[in-house]
C-alpha positions in Angstrom: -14.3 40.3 -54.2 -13.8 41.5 -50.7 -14.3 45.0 -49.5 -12.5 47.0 -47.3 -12.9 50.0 -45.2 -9.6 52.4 -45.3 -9.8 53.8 -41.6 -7.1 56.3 -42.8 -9.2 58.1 -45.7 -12.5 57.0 -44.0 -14.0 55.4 -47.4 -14.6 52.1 -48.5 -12.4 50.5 -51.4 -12.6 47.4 -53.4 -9.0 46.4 -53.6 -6.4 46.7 -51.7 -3.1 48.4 -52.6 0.5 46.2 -52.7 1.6 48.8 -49.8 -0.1 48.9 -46.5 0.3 49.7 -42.8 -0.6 47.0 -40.9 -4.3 47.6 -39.2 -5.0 50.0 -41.9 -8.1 48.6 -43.3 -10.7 46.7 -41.8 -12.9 43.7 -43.5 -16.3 44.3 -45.0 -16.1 40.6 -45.6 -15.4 37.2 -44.2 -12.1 35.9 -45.2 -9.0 34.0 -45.2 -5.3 35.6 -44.5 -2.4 33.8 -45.7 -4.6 30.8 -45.6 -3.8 30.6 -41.9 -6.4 32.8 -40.0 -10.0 33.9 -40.9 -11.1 37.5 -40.5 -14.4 38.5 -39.8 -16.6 41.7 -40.4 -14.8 44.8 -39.1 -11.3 43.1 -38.3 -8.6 44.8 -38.9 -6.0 43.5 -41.5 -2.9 42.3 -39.3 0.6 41.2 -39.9 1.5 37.4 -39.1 5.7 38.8 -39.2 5.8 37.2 -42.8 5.3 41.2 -43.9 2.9 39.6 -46.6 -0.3 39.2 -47.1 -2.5 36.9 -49.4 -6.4 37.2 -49.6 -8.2 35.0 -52.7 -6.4 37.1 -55.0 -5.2 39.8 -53.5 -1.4 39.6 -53.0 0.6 42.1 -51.2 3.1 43.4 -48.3 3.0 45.4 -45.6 4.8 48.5 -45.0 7.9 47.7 -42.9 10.7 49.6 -42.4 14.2 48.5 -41.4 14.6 49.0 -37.6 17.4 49.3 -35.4 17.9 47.2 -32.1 17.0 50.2 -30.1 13.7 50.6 -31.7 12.9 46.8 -31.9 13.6 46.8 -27.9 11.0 50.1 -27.6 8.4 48.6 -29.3 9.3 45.0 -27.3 8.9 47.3 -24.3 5.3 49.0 -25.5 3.8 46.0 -26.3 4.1 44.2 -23.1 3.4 47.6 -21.2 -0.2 47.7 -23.6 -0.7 43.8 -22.6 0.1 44.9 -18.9 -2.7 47.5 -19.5 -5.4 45.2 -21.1 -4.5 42.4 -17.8 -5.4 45.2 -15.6 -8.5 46.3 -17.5 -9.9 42.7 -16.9 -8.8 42.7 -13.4 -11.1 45.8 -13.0 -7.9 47.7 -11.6 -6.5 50.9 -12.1 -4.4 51.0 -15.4 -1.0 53.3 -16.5 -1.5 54.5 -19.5 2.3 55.3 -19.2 4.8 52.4 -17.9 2.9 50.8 -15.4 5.4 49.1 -12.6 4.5 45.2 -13.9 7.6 46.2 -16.1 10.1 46.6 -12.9 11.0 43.1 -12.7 12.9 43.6 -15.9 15.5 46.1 -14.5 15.9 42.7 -12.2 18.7 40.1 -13.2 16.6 37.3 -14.7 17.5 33.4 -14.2 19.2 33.3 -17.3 21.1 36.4 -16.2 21.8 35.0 -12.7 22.6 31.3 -13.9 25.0 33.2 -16.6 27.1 35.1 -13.8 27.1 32.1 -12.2 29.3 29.7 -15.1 31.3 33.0 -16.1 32.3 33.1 -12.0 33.4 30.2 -11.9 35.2 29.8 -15.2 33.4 27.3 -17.1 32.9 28.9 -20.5 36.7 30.2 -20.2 38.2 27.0 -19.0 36.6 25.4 -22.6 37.9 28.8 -24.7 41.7 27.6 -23.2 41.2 23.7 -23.8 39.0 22.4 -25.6 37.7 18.8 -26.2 39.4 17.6 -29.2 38.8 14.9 -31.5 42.0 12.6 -33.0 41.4 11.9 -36.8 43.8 9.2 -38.4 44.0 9.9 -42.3 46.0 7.7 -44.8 49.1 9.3 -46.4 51.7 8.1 -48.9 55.4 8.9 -47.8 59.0 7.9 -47.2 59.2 4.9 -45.2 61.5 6.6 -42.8 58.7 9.1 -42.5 56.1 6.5 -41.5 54.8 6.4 -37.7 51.9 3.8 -37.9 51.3 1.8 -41.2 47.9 1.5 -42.3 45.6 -1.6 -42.5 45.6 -1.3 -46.0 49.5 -0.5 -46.5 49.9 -3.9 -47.7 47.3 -4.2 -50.4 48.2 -0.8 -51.6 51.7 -1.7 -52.3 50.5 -4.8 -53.8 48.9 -2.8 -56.7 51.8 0.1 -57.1 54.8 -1.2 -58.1 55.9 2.5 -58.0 56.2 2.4 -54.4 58.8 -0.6 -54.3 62.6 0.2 -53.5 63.6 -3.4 -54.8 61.8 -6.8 -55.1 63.5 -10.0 -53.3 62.8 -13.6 -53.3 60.6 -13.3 -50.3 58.9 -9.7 -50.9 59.7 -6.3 -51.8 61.3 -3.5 -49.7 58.8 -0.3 -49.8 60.4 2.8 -50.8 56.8 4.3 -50.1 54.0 3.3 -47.5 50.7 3.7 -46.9 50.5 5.6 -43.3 48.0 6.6 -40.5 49.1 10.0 -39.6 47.1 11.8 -36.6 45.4 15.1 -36.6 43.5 17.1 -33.8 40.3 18.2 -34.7 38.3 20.8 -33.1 35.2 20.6 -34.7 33.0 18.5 -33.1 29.6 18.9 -32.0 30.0 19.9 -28.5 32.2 22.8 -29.8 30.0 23.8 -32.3 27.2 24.4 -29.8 29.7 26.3 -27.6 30.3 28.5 -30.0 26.7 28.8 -31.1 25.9 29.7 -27.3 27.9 32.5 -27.2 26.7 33.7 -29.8 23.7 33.8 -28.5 24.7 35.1 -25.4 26.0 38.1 -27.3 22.7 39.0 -28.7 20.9 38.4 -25.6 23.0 40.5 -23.7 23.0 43.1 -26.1 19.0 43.3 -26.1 19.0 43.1 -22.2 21.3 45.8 -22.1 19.3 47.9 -24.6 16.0 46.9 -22.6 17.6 48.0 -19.4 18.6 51.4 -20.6 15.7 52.6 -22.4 13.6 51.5 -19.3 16.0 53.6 -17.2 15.6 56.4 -19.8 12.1 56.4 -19.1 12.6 56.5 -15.6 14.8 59.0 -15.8 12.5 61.3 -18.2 9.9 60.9 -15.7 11.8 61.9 -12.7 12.8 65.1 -14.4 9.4 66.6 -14.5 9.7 66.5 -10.9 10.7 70.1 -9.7 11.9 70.6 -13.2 13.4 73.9 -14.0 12.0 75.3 -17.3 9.0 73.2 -17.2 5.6 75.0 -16.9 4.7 73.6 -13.4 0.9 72.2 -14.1 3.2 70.5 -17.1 5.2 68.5 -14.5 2.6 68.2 -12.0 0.4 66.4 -15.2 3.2 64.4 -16.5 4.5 63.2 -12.9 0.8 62.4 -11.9 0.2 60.7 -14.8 4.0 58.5 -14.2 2.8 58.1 -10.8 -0.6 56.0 -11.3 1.4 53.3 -12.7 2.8 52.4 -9.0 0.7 51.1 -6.5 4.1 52.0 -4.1 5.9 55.3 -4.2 9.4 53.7 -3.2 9.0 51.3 -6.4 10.3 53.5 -8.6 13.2 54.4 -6.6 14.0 51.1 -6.0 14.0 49.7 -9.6 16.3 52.5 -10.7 19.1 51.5 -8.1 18.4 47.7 -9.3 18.5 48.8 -12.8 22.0 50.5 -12.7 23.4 47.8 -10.6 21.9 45.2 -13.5 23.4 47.4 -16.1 26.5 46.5 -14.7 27.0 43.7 -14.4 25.1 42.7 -18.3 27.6 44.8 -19.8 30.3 43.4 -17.8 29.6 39.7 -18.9 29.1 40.8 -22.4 32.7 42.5 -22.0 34.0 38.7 -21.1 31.8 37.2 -23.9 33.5 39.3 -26.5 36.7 38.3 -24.8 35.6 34.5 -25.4 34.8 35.4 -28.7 38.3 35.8 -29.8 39.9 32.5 -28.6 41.5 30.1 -31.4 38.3 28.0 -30.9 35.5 30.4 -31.7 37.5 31.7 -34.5 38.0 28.5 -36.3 34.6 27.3 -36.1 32.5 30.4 -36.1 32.0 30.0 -40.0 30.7 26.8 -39.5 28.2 26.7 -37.3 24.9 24.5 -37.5 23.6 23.7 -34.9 19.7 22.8 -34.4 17.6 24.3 -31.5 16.8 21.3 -29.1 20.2 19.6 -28.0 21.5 16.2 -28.4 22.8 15.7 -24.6 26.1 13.5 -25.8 28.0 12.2 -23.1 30.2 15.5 -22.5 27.3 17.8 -22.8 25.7 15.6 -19.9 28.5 14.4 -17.9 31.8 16.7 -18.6 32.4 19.4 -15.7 32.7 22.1 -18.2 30.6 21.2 -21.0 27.4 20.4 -19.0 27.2 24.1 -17.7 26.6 24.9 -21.8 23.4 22.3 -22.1 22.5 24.0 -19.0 23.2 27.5 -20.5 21.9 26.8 -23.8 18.5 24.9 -22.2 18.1 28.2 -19.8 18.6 31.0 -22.9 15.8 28.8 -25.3 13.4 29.5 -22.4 14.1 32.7 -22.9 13.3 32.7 -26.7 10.0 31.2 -26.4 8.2 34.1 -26.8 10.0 34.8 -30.3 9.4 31.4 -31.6 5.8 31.3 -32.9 4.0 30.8 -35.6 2.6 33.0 -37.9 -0.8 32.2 -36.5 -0.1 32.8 -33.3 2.0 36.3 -34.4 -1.5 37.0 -36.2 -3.2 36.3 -32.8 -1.2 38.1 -30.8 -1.1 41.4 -33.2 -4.9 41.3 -32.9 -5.0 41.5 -29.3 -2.7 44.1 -29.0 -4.3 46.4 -32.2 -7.7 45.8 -29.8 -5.9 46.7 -26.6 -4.5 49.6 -28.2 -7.9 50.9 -30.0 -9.1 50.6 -26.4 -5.7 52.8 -24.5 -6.3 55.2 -27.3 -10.2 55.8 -26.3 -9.7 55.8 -22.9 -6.7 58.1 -23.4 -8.9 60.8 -25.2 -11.2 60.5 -22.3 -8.6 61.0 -19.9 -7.8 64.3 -22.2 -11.3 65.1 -22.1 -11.2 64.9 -18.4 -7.9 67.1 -17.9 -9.8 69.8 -20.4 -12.5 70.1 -17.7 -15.1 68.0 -19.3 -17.3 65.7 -17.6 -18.7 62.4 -18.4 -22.6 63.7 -16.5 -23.9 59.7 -18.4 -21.4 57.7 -20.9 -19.1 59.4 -23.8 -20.8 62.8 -23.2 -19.1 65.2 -21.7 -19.8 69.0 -20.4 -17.9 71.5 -19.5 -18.2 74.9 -17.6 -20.7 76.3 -19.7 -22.9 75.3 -22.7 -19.6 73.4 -24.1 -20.9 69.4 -24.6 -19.0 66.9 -27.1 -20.2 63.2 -27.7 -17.5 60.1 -27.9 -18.5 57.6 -30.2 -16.5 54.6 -31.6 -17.6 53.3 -34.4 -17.3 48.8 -35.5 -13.8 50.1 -37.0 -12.3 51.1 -33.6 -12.5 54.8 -34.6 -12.8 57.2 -32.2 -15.0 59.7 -33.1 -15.9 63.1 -31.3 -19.3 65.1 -31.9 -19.6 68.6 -31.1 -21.4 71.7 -32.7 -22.7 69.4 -35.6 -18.3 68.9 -36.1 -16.4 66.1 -35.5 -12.7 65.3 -34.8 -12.1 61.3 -35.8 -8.9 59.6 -34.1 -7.6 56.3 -35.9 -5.7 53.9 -33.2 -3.2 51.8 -35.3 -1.0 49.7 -33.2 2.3 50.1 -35.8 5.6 52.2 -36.2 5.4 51.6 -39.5 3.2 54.5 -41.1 2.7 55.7 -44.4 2.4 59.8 -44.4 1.3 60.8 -47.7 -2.1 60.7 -47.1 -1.5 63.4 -44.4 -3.5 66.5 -46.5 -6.7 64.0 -47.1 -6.8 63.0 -43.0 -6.1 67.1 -42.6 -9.0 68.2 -44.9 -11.8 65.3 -43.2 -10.6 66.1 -39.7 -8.9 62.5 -39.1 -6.3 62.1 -37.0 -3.8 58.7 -36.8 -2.7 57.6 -33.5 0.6 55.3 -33.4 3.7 54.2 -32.5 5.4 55.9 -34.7 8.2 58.7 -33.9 8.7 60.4 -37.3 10.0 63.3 -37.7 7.6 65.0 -40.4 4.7 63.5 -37.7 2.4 66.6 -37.8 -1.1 67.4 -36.2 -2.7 64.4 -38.4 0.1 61.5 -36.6 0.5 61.6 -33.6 2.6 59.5 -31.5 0.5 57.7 -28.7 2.6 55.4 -26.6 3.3 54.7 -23.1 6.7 55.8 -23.6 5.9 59.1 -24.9 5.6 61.2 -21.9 3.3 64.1 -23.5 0.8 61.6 -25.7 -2.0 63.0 -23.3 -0.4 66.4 -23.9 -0.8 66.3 -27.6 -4.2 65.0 -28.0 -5.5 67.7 -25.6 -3.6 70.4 -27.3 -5.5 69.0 -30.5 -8.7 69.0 -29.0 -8.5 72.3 -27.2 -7.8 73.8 -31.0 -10.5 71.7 -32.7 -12.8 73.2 -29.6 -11.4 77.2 -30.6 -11.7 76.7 -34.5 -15.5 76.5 -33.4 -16.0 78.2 -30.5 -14.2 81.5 -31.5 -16.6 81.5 -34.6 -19.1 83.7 -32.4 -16.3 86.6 -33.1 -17.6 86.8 -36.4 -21.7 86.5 -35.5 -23.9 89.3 -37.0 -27.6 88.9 -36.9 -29.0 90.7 -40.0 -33.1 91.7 -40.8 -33.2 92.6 -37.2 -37.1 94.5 -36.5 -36.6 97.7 -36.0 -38.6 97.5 -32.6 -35.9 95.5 -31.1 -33.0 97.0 -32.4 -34.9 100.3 -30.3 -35.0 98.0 -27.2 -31.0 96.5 -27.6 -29.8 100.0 -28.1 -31.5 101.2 -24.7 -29.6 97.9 -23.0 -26.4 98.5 -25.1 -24.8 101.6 -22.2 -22.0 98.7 -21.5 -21.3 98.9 -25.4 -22.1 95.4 -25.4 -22.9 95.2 -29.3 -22.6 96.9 -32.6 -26.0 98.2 -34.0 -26.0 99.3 -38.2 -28.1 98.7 -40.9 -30.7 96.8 -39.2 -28.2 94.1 -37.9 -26.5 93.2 -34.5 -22.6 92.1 -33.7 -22.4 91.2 -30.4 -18.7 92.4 -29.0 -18.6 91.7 -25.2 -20.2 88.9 -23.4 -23.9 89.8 -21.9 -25.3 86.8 -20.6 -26.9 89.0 -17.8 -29.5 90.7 -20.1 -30.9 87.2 -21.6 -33.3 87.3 -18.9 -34.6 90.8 -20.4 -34.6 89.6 -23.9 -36.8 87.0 -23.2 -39.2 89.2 -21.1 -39.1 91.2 -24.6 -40.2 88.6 -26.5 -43.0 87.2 -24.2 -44.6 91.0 -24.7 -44.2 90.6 -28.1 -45.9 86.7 -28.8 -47.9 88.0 -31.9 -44.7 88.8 -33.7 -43.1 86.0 -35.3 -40.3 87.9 -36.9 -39.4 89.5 -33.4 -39.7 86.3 -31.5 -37.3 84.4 -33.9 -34.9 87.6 -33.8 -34.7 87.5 -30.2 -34.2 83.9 -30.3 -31.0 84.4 -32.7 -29.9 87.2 -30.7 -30.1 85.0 -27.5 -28.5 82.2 -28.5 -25.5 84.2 -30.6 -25.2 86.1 -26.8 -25.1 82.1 -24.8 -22.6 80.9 -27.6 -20.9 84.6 -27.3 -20.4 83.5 -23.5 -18.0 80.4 -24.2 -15.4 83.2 -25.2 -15.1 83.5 -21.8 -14.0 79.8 -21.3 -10.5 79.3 -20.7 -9.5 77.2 -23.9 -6.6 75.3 -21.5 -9.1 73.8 -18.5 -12.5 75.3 -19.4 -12.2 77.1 -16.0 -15.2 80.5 -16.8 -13.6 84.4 -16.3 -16.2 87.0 -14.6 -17.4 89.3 -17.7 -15.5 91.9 -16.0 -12.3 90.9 -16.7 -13.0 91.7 -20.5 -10.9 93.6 -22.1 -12.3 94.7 -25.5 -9.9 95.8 -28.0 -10.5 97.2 -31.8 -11.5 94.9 -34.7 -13.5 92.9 -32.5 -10.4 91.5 -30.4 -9.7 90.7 -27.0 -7.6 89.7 -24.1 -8.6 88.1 -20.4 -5.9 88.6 -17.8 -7.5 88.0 -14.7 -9.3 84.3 -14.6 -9.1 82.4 -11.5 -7.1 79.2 -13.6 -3.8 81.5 -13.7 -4.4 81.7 -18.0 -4.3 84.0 -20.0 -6.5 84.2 -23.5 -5.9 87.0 -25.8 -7.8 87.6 -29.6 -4.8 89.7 -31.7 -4.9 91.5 -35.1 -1.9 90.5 -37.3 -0.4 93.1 -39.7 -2.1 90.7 -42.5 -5.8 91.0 -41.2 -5.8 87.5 -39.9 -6.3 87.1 -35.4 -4.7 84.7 -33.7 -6.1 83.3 -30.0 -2.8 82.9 -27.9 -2.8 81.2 -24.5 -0.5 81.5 -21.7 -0.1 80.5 -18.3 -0.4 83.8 -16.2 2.5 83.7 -14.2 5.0 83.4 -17.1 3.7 86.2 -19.3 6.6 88.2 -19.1 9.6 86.1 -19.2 8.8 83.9 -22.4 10.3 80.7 -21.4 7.6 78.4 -22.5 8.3 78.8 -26.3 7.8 75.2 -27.1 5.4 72.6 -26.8 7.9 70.7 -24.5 8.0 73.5 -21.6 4.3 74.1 -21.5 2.2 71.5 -22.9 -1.2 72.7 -23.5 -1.1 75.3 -21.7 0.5 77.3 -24.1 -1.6 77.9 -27.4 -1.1 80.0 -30.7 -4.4 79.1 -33.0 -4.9 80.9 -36.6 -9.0 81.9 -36.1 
């Protein structure tokens, strides 16, 4: 029996359930899948596209819900944006973790589209829709003789053996009343027909995706040229967003370019599926689009090869499979592929958290640790599973990459309670702060996982509010309330709360405790009370960019509260009492106290926080 390790719940189990989202689990074990593909150690457990899976005698399915056309051309549109990513990786170039401009040539007419334009110009398709190639059937019929137009070859023979049909009988024969006659009929269903209507068809669906392609890419576009100067938009928001759209083009005209080209090829796709729809109700199509068979590869008949209307469908038909390659595979090679884009994705995901790392004010001083303005260090790790695992204060926040739209929520309190966090493709609406979406289409995936990080960071770092250092020697309690005439803590009963940053008087403490080497219980007191007053100092970290305030622009307020008003990063960071006893850190950018426009995370990103502490 196989093991396998859920990446979801972090544990190991022995058998798998009938349900799963595809990369959920990872093998513990060698193995076979669907008995096409081996799976080592650690791999992830894939679709092939058959939705099922079958391992020695585990039997099962994965999670797949029904999706439209418009979110089957997304996710056609992510995953060659990720392989785009991965190319550049190995090229040891710079990589978009957003659309990168690779994907411009698809707001371009392709040949299929161009060749297309061209029969539809000239009137091939519509020439065959007003007169088509036609087959003459003869069938035998029995009727009047003054009805018959050709007598058959068996006519004779027939009314041989049915004396029924005879008028009279006379010495030298018999005078028919009925005959045996070939009677001519038109027939339009003949191969070359059947594949005309089969092609457009096709056509119809092709244009259709193409035209869904073309307008989600120039939604994107479109998106991303709104943060520009946008109105209502927290302006370090739009600078990030449009900075982060930018790296994807090496030229800064591309982008401007491929959205004229993309409206001008929206045109004219929806203006040939207008006249393929027209096509589609002629007498032909109608009377043979319910019976329709025709196989993939062409038999080039005579009028497919040499008829001047017919040839431009082989050439259609031959032009639109090369388009379809791509969807024709195997479900080894879908296996394959799926486990080159769930690595590539692990990979976009790590470097993504980086780059959030990065935008926080952290940096990497020697690989996957990072340091920020002050004593603040965390440590990346990712682990044989692919999860992406941050260190800091003996805590740890775990991201899960799972290249899917398909996700299964209701493990959301578990991943919630072990500070685990999925990372997909997947746009639901009861997504919370354990499923996040993480695609190149989503304009504020780096804005997410920094917002998660940055409250991660406060649950721990606004812990210091709370410090009190009990069994404090009376000596030193003497000395810290001759130091304390900037009320910088709370002296009673033998214990210390520190309640204003005083990194300045370390220096003395220390002197105080290398006068006072003999006393163990002093020296380890003053070594709790310095490190509760270095920890103390973080407060003064701005939770949006780590950027440090002067201890001057403390403001201390009652019940251990504060606000800073004044840092040099344009935030502002404020510790508030609710009516209910609980305090709440909010953040703000500085220059938008007043006016309360950023009231959701889509105005102001990160850089507007609310956090229960």
């Amino acid at each position: 029996m196989i093991n396998w390790y859920d990446r979801v719940k972090g544990k190991l189990v022995k058998k798998l359930p009938d349900n799963i989202t595809s990369g959920r689990y990872a093998a513990q074990d060698s193995c076979v899948f669907n008995g096409h593909s081996n799976i080592q150690l650690n791999d992830f457990l894939i679709s092939d596209g058959s939705e099922k899976f079958h391992i020695e005698s585990q039997i099962g399915s994965f999670i797949h819900n029904e999706n439209s056309e418009q979110l089957g051309t997304e996710l056609d549109i992510i995953e060659s944006a990720i392989l785009a990513y991965q190319e550049a990786m190995d090229l040891g170039k710079d990589s978009s973790f957003l659309i990168p401009d690779k994907l411009l040539a698809r707001l371009e007419l392709t040949k299929f589209d161009e060749l297309l334009i061209d029969v539809l110009k000239k009137g091939h398709l519509q020439e065959i829709a007003r007169r088509p190639r036609m087959e003459l059937i003869y069938e035998e019929h029995l009727v009047p003789v003054s009805r018959a137009k050709k007598v058959a070859s068996s006519a004779n023979a027939h009314l041989a053996s049915h004396s029924e049909c005879w008028q009279t009988r006379t010495l030298t024969g018999v005078i028919p009343k009925k005959i045996l006659a070939l009677e001519s009929e038109d027939q339009l269903n003949i191969y070359e027909n059947r594949v005309y209507v089969k092609l457009l068809e096709n056509i119809k669906c092709y244009l259709v995706k193409r035209i869904l392609e073309v307008k989600k890419l120039e939604e994107i576009f479109k998106q991303a040229v709104s943060f520009q100067n946008a109105e209502g938009i927290y302006f370090e928001l739009s600078d990030s967003i449009f900075t982060l759209w930018g790296e994807g083009f090496s030229d800064d005209g591309q982008a401007d370019d491929a959205a004229l080209h993309g409206i001008a090829t929206l045109e004219l796709l929806t203006k040939m599926l207008k006249k393929v729809k027209t096509l589609q109700h002629s007498g032909l199509y109608l009377t043979l689009t319910h019976n329709i068979h025709v196989p993939l590869k062409l038999n080039m008949t005579n009028v497919l090869s040499h008829d001047q209307h017919y040839r431009h469908v082989a050439r259609l038909w031959n032009s639109w499979l090369d388009t379809q390659q791509a969807n024709n595979l195997c479900p080894e090679q879908i296996f394959q592929r799926n486990k080159k884009l769930a690595v590539t994705y692990s990979q976009y995901c790590c470097n993504l958290v980086k780059r959030a790392l990065h935008e926080l004010g952290f940096n990497e001083s020697i690989p996957n640790y990072f340091k920020r303005n002050s004593n603040q260090a965390i440590y990346l790790e990712v682990t044989a599973c692919s999860e992406i695992i941050l260190i800091a204060q003996e805590q740890s926040l775990c991201f899960i990459p799972c290249f899917t739209n398909n996700i299964d929520i209701s493990d959301a309190e578990v991943m919630k309670n072990n500070q685990r966090v999925l990372l997909s493709l997947s746009y639901v609406e009861e997504m919370n702060e354990n499923n996040l979406c993480t695609s190149p289409t989503n304009f504020y995936s780096l804005e997410q996982l920094a917002v998660l990080i940055s409250k991660w960071l406060v649950s721990q770092t606004f812990q210091t509010l709370r410090t009190t250092i009990s069994k404090v020697p009376s000596l030193l309690l003497q000395m810290l309330n001759r130091m304390n005439a900037n009320g910088y803590w709370k002296l009673e009963d033998n214990s210390v709360t520190i309640i204003k940053p005083c990194l300045a008087i370390k220096p003395r403490l220390l002197e105080f405790k290398n006068e006072h080497t003999h006393d163990v219980s002093i020296a380890k007191a003053v070594d709790s009370v310095a490190e509760a007053v270095e920890k103390f100092g973080d407060l003064l970290c701005c939770p949006c960019c780590g950027a440090k305030a002067d201890e001057e622009q403390w403001i201390s307020r009652d019940y251990n509260c504060f606000a800073i008003r004044y840092s040099s990063c344009n935030h502002v960071w404020e510790v508030n009492r609710q009516t209910d006893g609980c305090k709440v850190l909010k953040v703000v950018p500085n220059k938008v106290l007043d006016n309360g426009i950023l009231d959701t995370f889509e105005r102001s990103g990160r850089f507007s926080l609310s956090v229960n502490i």
